[in-house]
Short mmCIF file of C-alpha atoms in Angstrom, two decimals:
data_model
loop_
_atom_site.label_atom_id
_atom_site.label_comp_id
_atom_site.label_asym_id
_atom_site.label_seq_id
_atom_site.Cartn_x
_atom_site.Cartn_y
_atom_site.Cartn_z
CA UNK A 1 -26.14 15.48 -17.55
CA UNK A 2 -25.84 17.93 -14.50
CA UNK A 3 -25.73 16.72 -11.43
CA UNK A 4 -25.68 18.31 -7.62
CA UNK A 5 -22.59 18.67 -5.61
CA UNK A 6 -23.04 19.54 -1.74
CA UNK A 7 -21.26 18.36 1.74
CA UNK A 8 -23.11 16.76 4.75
CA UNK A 9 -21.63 16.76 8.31
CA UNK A 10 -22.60 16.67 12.20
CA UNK A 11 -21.10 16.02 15.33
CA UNK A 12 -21.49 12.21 15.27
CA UNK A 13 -23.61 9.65 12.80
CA UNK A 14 -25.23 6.18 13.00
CA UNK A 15 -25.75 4.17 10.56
CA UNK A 16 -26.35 0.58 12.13
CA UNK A 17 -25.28 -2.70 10.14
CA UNK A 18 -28.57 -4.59 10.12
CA UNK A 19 -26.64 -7.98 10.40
CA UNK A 20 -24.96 -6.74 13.41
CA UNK A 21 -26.45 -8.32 16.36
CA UNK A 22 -24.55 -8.57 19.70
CA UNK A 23 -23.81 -5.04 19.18
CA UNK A 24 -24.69 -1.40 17.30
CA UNK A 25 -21.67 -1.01 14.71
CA UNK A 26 -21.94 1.73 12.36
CA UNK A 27 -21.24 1.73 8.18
CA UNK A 28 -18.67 4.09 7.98
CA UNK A 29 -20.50 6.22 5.69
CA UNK A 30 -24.09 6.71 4.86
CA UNK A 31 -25.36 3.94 2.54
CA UNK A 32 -27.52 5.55 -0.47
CA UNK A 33 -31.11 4.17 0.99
CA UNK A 34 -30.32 6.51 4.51
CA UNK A 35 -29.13 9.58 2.05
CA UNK A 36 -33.07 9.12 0.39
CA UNK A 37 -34.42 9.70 4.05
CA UNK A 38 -31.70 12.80 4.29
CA UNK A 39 -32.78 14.21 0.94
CA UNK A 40 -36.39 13.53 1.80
CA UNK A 41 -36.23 15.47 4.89
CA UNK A 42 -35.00 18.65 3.34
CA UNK A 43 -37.62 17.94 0.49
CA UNK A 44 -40.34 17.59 3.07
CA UNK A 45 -40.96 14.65 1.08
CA UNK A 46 -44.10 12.40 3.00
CA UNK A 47 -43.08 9.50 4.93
CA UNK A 48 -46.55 8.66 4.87
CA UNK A 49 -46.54 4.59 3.74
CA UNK A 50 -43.37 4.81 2.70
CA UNK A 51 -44.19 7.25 -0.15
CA UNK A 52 -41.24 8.86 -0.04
CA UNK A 53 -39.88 5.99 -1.35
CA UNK A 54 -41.53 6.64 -4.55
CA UNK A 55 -39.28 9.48 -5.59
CA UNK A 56 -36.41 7.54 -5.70
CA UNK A 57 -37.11 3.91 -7.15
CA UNK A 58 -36.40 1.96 -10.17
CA UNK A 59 -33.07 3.86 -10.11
CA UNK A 60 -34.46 7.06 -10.92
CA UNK A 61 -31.80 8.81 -9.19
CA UNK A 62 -27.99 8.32 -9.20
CA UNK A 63 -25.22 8.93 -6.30
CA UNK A 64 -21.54 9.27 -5.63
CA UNK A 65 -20.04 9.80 -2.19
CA UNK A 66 -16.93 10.74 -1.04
CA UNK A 67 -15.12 11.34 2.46
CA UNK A 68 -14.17 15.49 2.91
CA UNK A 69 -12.00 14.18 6.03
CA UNK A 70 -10.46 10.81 7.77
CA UNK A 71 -12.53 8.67 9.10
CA UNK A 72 -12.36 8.44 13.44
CA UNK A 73 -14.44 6.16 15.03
CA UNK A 74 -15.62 5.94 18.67
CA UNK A 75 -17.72 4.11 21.65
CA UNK A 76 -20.37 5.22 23.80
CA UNK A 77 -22.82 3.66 26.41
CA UNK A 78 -26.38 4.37 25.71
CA UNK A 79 -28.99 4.17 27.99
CA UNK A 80 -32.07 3.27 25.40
CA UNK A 81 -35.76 3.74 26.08
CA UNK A 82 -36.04 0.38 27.26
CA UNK A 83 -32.77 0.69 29.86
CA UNK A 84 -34.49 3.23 31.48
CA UNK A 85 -37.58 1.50 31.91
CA UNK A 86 -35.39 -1.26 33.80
CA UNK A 87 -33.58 1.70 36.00
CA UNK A 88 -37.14 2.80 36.75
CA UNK A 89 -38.28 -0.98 37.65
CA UNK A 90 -35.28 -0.78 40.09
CA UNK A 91 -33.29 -3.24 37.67
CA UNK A 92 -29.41 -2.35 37.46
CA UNK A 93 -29.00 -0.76 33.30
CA UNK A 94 -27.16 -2.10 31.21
CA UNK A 95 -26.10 0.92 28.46
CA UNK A 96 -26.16 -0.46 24.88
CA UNK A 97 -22.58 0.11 23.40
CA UNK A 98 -23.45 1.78 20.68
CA UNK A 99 -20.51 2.59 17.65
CA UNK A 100 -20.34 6.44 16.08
CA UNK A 101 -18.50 8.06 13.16
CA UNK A 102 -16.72 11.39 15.17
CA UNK A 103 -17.48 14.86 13.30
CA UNK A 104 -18.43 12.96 10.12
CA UNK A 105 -18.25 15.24 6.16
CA UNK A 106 -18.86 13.40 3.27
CA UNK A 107 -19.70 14.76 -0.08
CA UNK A 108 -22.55 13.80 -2.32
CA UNK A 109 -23.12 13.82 -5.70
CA UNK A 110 -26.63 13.99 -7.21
CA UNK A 111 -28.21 13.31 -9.96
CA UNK A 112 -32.05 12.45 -10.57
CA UNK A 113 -34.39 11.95 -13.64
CA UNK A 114 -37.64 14.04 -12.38
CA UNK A 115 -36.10 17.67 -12.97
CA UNK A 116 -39.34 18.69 -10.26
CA UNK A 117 -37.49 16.88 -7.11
CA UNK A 118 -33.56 17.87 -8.92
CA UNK A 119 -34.88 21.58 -9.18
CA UNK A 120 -36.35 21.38 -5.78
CA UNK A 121 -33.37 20.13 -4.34
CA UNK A 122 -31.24 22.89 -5.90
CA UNK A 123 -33.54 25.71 -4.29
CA UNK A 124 -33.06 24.10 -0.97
CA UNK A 125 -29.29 23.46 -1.23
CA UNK A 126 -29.05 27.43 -2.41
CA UNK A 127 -31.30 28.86 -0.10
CA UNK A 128 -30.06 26.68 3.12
CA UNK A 129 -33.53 25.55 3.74
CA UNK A 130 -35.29 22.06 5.07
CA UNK A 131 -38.86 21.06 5.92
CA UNK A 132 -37.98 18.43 8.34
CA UNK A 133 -34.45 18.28 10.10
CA UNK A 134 -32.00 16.03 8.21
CA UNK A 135 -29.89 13.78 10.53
CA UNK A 136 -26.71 11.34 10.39
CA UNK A 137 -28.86 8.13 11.11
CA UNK A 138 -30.59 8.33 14.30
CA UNK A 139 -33.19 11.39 15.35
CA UNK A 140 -30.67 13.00 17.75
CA UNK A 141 -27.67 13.35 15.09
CA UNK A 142 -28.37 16.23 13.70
CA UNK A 143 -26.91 17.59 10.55
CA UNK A 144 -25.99 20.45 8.35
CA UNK A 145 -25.67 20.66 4.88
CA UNK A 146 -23.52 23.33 2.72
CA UNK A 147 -24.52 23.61 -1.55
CA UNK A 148 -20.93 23.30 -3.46
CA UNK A 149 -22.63 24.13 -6.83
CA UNK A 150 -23.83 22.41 -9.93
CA UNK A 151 -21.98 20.88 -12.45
CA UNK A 152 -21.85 18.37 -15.47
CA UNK A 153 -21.43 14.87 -15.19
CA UNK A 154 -19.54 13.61 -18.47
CA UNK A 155 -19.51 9.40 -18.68
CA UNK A 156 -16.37 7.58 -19.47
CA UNK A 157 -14.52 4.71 -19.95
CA UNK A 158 -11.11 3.79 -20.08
CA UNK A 159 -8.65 1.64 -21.10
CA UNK A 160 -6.25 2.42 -18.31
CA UNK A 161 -6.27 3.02 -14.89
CA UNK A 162 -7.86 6.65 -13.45
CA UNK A 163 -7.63 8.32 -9.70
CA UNK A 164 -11.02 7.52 -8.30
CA UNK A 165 -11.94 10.14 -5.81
CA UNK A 166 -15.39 8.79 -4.43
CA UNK A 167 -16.19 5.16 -2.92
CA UNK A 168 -16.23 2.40 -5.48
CA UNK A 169 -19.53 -0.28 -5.36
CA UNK A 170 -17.43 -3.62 -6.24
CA UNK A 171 -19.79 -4.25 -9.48
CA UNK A 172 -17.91 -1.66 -11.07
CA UNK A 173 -14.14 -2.27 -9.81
CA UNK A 174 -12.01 -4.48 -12.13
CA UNK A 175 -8.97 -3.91 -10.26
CA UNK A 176 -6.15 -2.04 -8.47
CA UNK A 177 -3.18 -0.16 -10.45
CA UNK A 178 -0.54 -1.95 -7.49
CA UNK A 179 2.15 0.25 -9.44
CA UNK A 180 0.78 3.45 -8.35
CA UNK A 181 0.35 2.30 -5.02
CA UNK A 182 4.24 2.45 -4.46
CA UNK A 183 5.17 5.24 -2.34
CA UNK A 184 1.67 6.25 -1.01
CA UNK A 185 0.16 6.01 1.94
CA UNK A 186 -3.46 4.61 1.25
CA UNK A 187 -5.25 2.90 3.60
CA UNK A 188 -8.28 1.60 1.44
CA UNK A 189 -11.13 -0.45 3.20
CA UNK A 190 -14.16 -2.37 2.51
CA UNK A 191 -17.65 -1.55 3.65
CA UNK A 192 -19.53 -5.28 2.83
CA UNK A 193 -23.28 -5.22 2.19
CA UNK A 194 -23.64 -1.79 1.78
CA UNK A 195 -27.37 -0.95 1.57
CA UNK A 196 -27.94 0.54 -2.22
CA UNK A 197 -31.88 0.05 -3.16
CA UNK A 198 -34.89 -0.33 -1.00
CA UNK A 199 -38.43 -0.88 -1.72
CA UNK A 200 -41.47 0.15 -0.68
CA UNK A 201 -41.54 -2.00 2.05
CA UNK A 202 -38.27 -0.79 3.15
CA UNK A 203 -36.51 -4.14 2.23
CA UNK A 204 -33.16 -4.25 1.02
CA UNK A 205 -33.13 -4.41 -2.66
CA UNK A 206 -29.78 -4.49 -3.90
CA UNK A 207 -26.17 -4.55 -1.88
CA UNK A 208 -23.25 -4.18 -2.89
CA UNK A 209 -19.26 -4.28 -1.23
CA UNK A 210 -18.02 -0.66 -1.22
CA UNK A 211 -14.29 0.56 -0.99
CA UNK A 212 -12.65 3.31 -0.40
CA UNK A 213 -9.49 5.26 1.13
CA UNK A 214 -10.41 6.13 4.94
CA UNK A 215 -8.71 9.46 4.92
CA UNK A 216 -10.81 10.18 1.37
CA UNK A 217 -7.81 10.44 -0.76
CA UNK A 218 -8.32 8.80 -4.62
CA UNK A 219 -7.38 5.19 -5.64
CA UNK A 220 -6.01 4.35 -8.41
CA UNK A 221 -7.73 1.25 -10.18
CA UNK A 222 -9.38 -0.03 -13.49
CA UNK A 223 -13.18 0.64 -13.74
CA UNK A 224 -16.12 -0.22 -15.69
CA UNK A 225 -17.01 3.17 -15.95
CA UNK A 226 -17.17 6.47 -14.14
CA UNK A 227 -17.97 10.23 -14.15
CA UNK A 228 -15.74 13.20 -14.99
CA UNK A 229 -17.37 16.00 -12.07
CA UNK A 230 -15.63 19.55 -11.86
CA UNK A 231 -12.23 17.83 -12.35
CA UNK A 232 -12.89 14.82 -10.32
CA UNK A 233 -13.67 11.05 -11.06
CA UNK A 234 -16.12 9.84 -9.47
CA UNK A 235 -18.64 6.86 -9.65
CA UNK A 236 -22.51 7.03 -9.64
CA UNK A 237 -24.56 4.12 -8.66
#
């Protein structure tokens, strides 16, 4: 199958942990619900009811991600709508502490059964072009978006273990290859309940546990299965 290959980046990006509450932490990269909205928005893809939505359910379209540079985090104060209501009232604000990914670039993978949106998305990624603004999260993160070309997607299997270059969902990890750890420096992490399907009703669907090497260099590890992409393994989900 043939699947889209293009890179994503901005100045900062969002994407809040629902289950965070005392404070606005960030997934440190974009789960695959947000990355519907970001597609949808250079689709110009109606958000009307949620019908957006309908372009990308019952798994209809596939994903891989991968980091194009080393994940730095940061802080920042933010006066929200509300705080400034409460400066306005005369009340002393209180700035929400709000978590950001610094000059974000991840790399996405794309693959989708209804060749109309696929060959849509193509023209777009060729041609530069978006209906609505795509964005890391929030409104005011705005993004960019450069087209790295299209290319086949063979599936595979293996008995041994393979470098995996993108992020790994946990329902398809068996385990690491510790031997070719030695001598590297990989700092692997784990993003837990990482958002993966949503309905119509923009509920959660399915989660899973997500790892991968914060500086977006390839694991080595025993998988269910993965893709071979322009000399690269990578996993859809």
């Amino acid at each position: 199958m043939k699947v889209l290959v293009f890179d994503i980046s901005g100045s900062y990006a969002h994407y809040k942990k629902a289950y965070a509450t005392t404070s606005a932490v960030t997934y440190i990269l974009p789960p695959k619900t947000s990355l519907y909205g970001y597609i949808g928005a250079i689709l110009g893809l109606s958000k009307v009811d949620n019908a957006y939505l309908k372009a990308f359910m019952d798994k209809q379209c596939l994903m891989g991600l991968s980091l194009r540079k080393p994940i730095e985090l940061c802080r920042m104060g933010i006066n929200l709508r509300a705080e400034l209501g409460r400066r306005r009232a005369g009340g002393t604000p209180k700035p929400t502490m709000m978590e950001f990914v610094k000059s974000p670039k991840y790399r996405i993978y794309f693959y989708h059964q209804n060749s109309e949106i696929y060959n849509q998305l193509r023209t777009a990624l060729e041609k530069r072009t978006a209906i609505y603004t795509p964005c890391m999260g929030l409104a005011n993160l705005l993004s960019v978006f450069r087209y790295a070309g299209e290319f086949d997607a063979v599936l595979a299997e293996s008995t041994e273990s393979v470098w995996i270059s993108s992020v790994i969902p946990k329902k398809q990890f068996i385990r690491f290859d510790e031997p070719k750890f030695a001598g590297k420096e990989l700092f692997v992490t784990e993003q837990s309940m990482f958002p993966i399907e949503i309905d119509l009703e923009r509920n959660i669907t399915e989660r899973d546990d997500i790892l991968l090497e914060r500086k977006g260099a390839s694991i080595p590890v025993f998988v269910k299965q993965f893709y071979k992409i322009n000399q690269q393994n990578v996993i859809l989900f």
